[in-house]
mmCIF file with all atom_site columns, C-alpha atoms in Angstrom:
data_model
loop_
_atom_site.group_PDB
_atom_site.id
_atom_site.type_symbol
_atom_site.label_atom_id
_atom_site.label_alt_id
_atom_site.label_comp_id
_atom_site.label_asym_id
_atom_site.label_entity_id
_atom_site.label_seq_id
_atom_site.pdbx_PDB_ins_code
_atom_site.Cartn_x
_atom_site.Cartn_y
_atom_site.Cartn_z
_atom_site.occupancy
_atom_site.B_iso_or_equiv
_atom_site.pdbx_formal_charge
_atom_site.auth_seq_id
_atom_site.auth_comp_id
_atom_site.auth_asym_id
_atom_site.auth_atom_id
_atom_site.pdbx_PDB_model_num
ATOM 1  C CA . MET A 1 1  ? 0.000   0.000  0.000  1.00 57.00 ? 16  MET A CA 1
ATOM 2  C CA . PHE A 1 2  ? 1.363   3.399  -0.989 1.00 62.00 ? 17  PHE A CA 1
ATOM 3  C CA . ILE A 1 3  ? 0.798   6.297  1.403  1.00 67.00 ? 18  ILE A CA 1
ATOM 4  C CA . ALA A 1 4  ? 1.530   9.843  0.342  1.00 63.00 ? 19  ALA A CA 1
ATOM 5  C CA . ILE A 1 5  ? 2.172   12.473 2.966  1.00 67.00 ? 20  ILE A CA 1
ATOM 6  C CA . ALA A 1 6  ? 0.173   15.525 1.984  1.00 66.00 ? 21  ALA A CA 1
ATOM 7  C CA . ARG A 1 7  ? 1.370   18.979 2.868  1.00 67.00 ? 22  ARG A CA 1
ATOM 8  C CA . PRO A 1 8  ? -1.037  21.113 4.905  1.00 61.00 ? 23  PRO A CA 1
ATOM 9  C CA . ALA A 1 9  ? -3.218  23.595 3.052  1.00 62.00 ? 24  ALA A CA 1
ATOM 10 C CA . VAL A 1 10 ? -1.866  26.479 5.144  1.00 58.00 ? 25  VAL A CA 1
ATOM 11 C CA . GLU A 1 11 ? 1.761   26.564 6.168  1.00 60.00 ? 26  GLU A CA 1
ATOM 12 C CA . PRO A 1 12 ? 2.841   28.970 8.911  1.00 53.00 ? 27  PRO A CA 1
ATOM 13 C CA . THR A 1 13 ? 5.566   31.453 8.104  1.00 57.00 ? 28  THR A CA 1
ATOM 14 C CA . GLY A 1 14 ? 7.907   33.374 10.361 1.00 56.00 ? 29  GLY A CA 1
ATOM 15 C CA . PRO A 1 15 ? 10.075  32.585 13.375 1.00 54.00 ? 30  PRO A CA 1
ATOM 16 C CA . ASP A 1 16 ? 7.256   31.525 15.699 1.00 54.00 ? 31  ASP A CA 1
ATOM 17 C CA . ALA A 1 17 ? 8.510   28.304 17.276 1.00 45.00 ? 32  ALA A CA 1
ATOM 18 C CA . VAL A 1 18 ? 5.005   27.308 18.315 1.00 51.00 ? 33  VAL A CA 1
ATOM 19 C CA . ALA A 1 19 ? 3.545   27.609 14.833 1.00 49.00 ? 34  ALA A CA 1
ATOM 20 C CA . VAL A 1 20 ? 6.323   25.817 12.962 1.00 52.00 ? 35  VAL A CA 1
ATOM 21 C CA . PRO A 1 21 ? 6.987   22.177 13.903 1.00 55.00 ? 36  PRO A CA 1
ATOM 22 C CA . ASN A 1 22 ? 10.623  21.290 14.579 1.00 61.00 ? 37  ASN A CA 1
ATOM 23 C CA . ALA A 1 23 ? 11.626  24.960 14.589 1.00 55.00 ? 38  ALA A CA 1
ATOM 24 C CA . PRO A 1 24 ? 14.311  25.974 17.059 1.00 59.00 ? 39  PRO A CA 1
ATOM 25 C CA . ALA A 1 25 ? 13.203  27.834 20.155 1.00 62.00 ? 40  ALA A CA 1
ATOM 26 C CA . ILE A 1 26 ? 13.889  31.567 20.252 1.00 62.00 ? 41  ILE A CA 1
ATOM 27 C CA . HIS A 1 27 ? 16.280  31.905 23.184 1.00 64.00 ? 42  HIS A CA 1
ATOM 28 C CA . ASP A 1 28 ? 17.333  35.534 23.040 1.00 69.00 ? 43  ASP A CA 1
ATOM 29 C CA . LEU A 1 29 ? 14.113  37.390 23.750 1.00 74.00 ? 44  LEU A CA 1
ATOM 30 C CA . SER A 1 30 ? 14.550  40.763 25.389 1.00 77.00 ? 45  SER A CA 1
ATOM 31 C CA . PRO A 1 31 ? 13.032  41.115 28.863 1.00 77.00 ? 46  PRO A CA 1
ATOM 32 C CA . ARG A 1 32 ? 10.338  43.422 27.488 1.00 80.00 ? 47  ARG A CA 1
ATOM 33 C CA . ALA A 1 33 ? 9.453   40.972 24.716 1.00 80.00 ? 48  ALA A CA 1
ATOM 34 C CA . LEU A 1 34 ? 9.227   38.095 27.186 1.00 81.00 ? 49  LEU A CA 1
ATOM 35 C CA . HIS A 1 35 ? 7.121   40.246 29.526 1.00 80.00 ? 50  HIS A CA 1
ATOM 36 C CA . ALA A 1 36 ? 4.763   41.121 26.663 1.00 83.00 ? 51  ALA A CA 1
ATOM 37 C CA . ARG A 1 37 ? 4.515   37.461 25.645 1.00 83.00 ? 52  ARG A CA 1
ATOM 38 C CA . LEU A 1 38 ? 3.619   36.428 29.202 1.00 83.00 ? 53  LEU A CA 1
ATOM 39 C CA . LEU A 1 39 ? 0.919   39.102 29.449 1.00 85.00 ? 54  LEU A CA 1
ATOM 40 C CA . GLU A 1 40 ? -0.465  38.083 26.064 1.00 88.00 ? 55  GLU A CA 1
ATOM 41 C CA . ASN A 1 41 ? -0.536  34.484 27.286 1.00 85.00 ? 56  ASN A CA 1
ATOM 42 C CA . ALA A 1 42 ? -2.506  35.565 30.367 1.00 88.00 ? 57  ALA A CA 1
ATOM 43 C CA . ALA A 1 43 ? -5.010  37.459 28.226 1.00 89.00 ? 58  ALA A CA 1
ATOM 44 C CA . GLN A 1 44 ? -5.494  34.459 25.936 1.00 89.00 ? 59  GLN A CA 1
ATOM 45 C CA . ARG A 1 45 ? -6.047  32.175 28.914 1.00 89.00 ? 60  ARG A CA 1
ATOM 46 C CA . ARG A 1 46 ? -8.644  34.563 30.319 1.00 90.00 ? 61  ARG A CA 1
ATOM 47 C CA . LEU A 1 47 ? -10.456 34.767 26.986 1.00 92.00 ? 62  LEU A CA 1
ATOM 48 C CA . ARG A 1 48 ? -10.399 30.973 26.677 1.00 91.00 ? 63  ARG A CA 1
ATOM 49 C CA . GLY A 1 49 ? -11.942 30.723 30.154 1.00 92.00 ? 64  GLY A CA 1
ATOM 50 C CA . LEU A 1 50 ? -14.727 33.139 29.242 1.00 92.00 ? 65  LEU A CA 1
ATOM 51 C CA . GLU A 1 51 ? -15.321 31.234 26.002 1.00 93.00 ? 66  GLU A CA 1
ATOM 52 C CA . ARG A 1 52 ? -15.612 27.964 27.918 1.00 92.00 ? 67  ARG A CA 1
ATOM 53 C CA . MET A 1 53 ? -17.970 29.591 30.431 1.00 93.00 ? 68  MET A CA 1
ATOM 54 C CA . ARG A 1 54 ? -20.258 30.742 27.602 1.00 94.00 ? 69  ARG A CA 1
ATOM 55 C CA . ALA A 1 55 ? -20.147 27.212 26.162 1.00 93.00 ? 70  ALA A CA 1
ATOM 56 C CA . ASP A 1 56 ? -21.445 25.892 29.511 1.00 93.00 ? 71  ASP A CA 1
ATOM 57 C CA . ARG A 1 57 ? -18.242 24.007 30.298 1.00 92.00 ? 72  ARG A CA 1
ATOM 58 C CA . PRO A 1 58 ? -17.530 25.122 33.876 1.00 90.00 ? 73  PRO A CA 1
ATOM 59 C CA . GLU A 1 59 ? -14.704 22.638 34.523 1.00 90.00 ? 74  GLU A CA 1
ATOM 60 C CA . ASP A 1 60 ? -12.722 23.882 31.531 1.00 87.00 ? 75  ASP A CA 1
ATOM 61 C CA . ALA A 1 61 ? -13.578 27.482 32.371 1.00 89.00 ? 76  ALA A CA 1
ATOM 62 C CA . ASP A 1 62 ? -12.276 27.072 35.923 1.00 90.00 ? 77  ASP A CA 1
ATOM 63 C CA . TYR A 1 63 ? -8.995  25.667 34.638 1.00 88.00 ? 78  TYR A CA 1
ATOM 64 C CA . TRP A 1 64 ? -8.380  28.502 32.178 1.00 87.00 ? 79  TRP A CA 1
ATOM 65 C CA . LEU A 1 65 ? -9.531  31.249 34.535 1.00 88.00 ? 80  LEU A CA 1
ATOM 66 C CA . HIS A 1 66 ? -7.211  29.954 37.264 1.00 87.00 ? 81  HIS A CA 1
ATOM 67 C CA . ALA A 1 67 ? -4.328  29.581 34.813 1.00 83.00 ? 82  ALA A CA 1
ATOM 68 C CA . ALA A 1 68 ? -4.436  33.241 33.734 1.00 84.00 ? 83  ALA A CA 1
ATOM 69 C CA . PRO A 1 69 ? -3.096  34.716 37.021 1.00 86.00 ? 84  PRO A CA 1
ATOM 70 C CA . VAL A 1 70 ? -0.145  32.311 36.883 1.00 84.00 ? 85  VAL A CA 1
ATOM 71 C CA . ALA A 1 71 ? 1.091   33.973 33.697 1.00 81.00 ? 86  ALA A CA 1
ATOM 72 C CA . VAL A 1 72 ? 0.606   37.423 35.246 1.00 84.00 ? 87  VAL A CA 1
ATOM 73 C CA . LYS A 1 73 ? 2.613   36.366 38.315 1.00 85.00 ? 88  LYS A CA 1
ATOM 74 C CA . LYS A 1 74 ? 5.416   35.125 36.046 1.00 83.00 ? 89  LYS A CA 1
ATOM 75 C CA . ALA A 1 75 ? 5.415   38.475 34.242 1.00 81.00 ? 90  ALA A CA 1
ATOM 76 C CA . CYS A 1 76 ? 5.590   40.341 37.565 1.00 82.00 ? 91  CYS A CA 1
ATOM 77 C CA . ALA A 1 77 ? 8.437   38.113 38.754 1.00 83.00 ? 92  ALA A CA 1
ATOM 78 C CA . LEU A 1 78 ? 10.299  38.797 35.520 1.00 79.00 ? 93  LEU A CA 1
ATOM 79 C CA . ARG A 1 79 ? 9.973   42.561 36.031 1.00 78.00 ? 94  ARG A CA 1
ATOM 80 C CA . GLU A 1 80 ? 11.351  42.220 39.566 1.00 77.00 ? 95  GLU A CA 1
ATOM 81 C CA . GLU A 1 81 ? 14.153  39.868 38.493 1.00 78.00 ? 96  GLU A CA 1
ATOM 82 C CA . ARG A 1 82 ? 15.338  41.854 35.491 1.00 71.00 ? 97  ARG A CA 1
ATOM 83 C CA . SER A 1 83 ? 14.437  45.263 36.995 1.00 68.00 ? 98  SER A CA 1
ATOM 84 C CA . PHE A 1 84 ? 13.933  47.014 33.696 1.00 65.00 ? 99  PHE A CA 1
ATOM 85 C CA . ALA A 1 85 ? 12.459  50.491 33.561 1.00 60.00 ? 100 ALA A CA 1
ATOM 86 C CA . PRO A 1 86 ? 8.728   50.757 34.195 1.00 59.00 ? 101 PRO A CA 1
ATOM 87 C CA . ILE A 1 87 ? 6.480   51.098 31.190 1.00 55.00 ? 102 ILE A CA 1
ATOM 88 C CA . PRO A 1 88 ? 4.972   54.625 31.028 1.00 51.00 ? 103 PRO A CA 1
#
């Protein structure tokens, strides 16, 4: 039996390690970029929790809504650790 591996209809472009399988991780993010990524992660988790709540899936909603503050705490810890200038 012959099996052909089909390429996906949409292929991600750019250096996003999450979007591109087997791509190397981006290790040299600036503290501000990492801080922004953590806050974006928290916002996405919060939105996912609200989406799950609207879909009447309280167990999933609880998970995502409790996961959002973890990302915010990591962002706060990063600001304290790296002590970069406050954002105006």
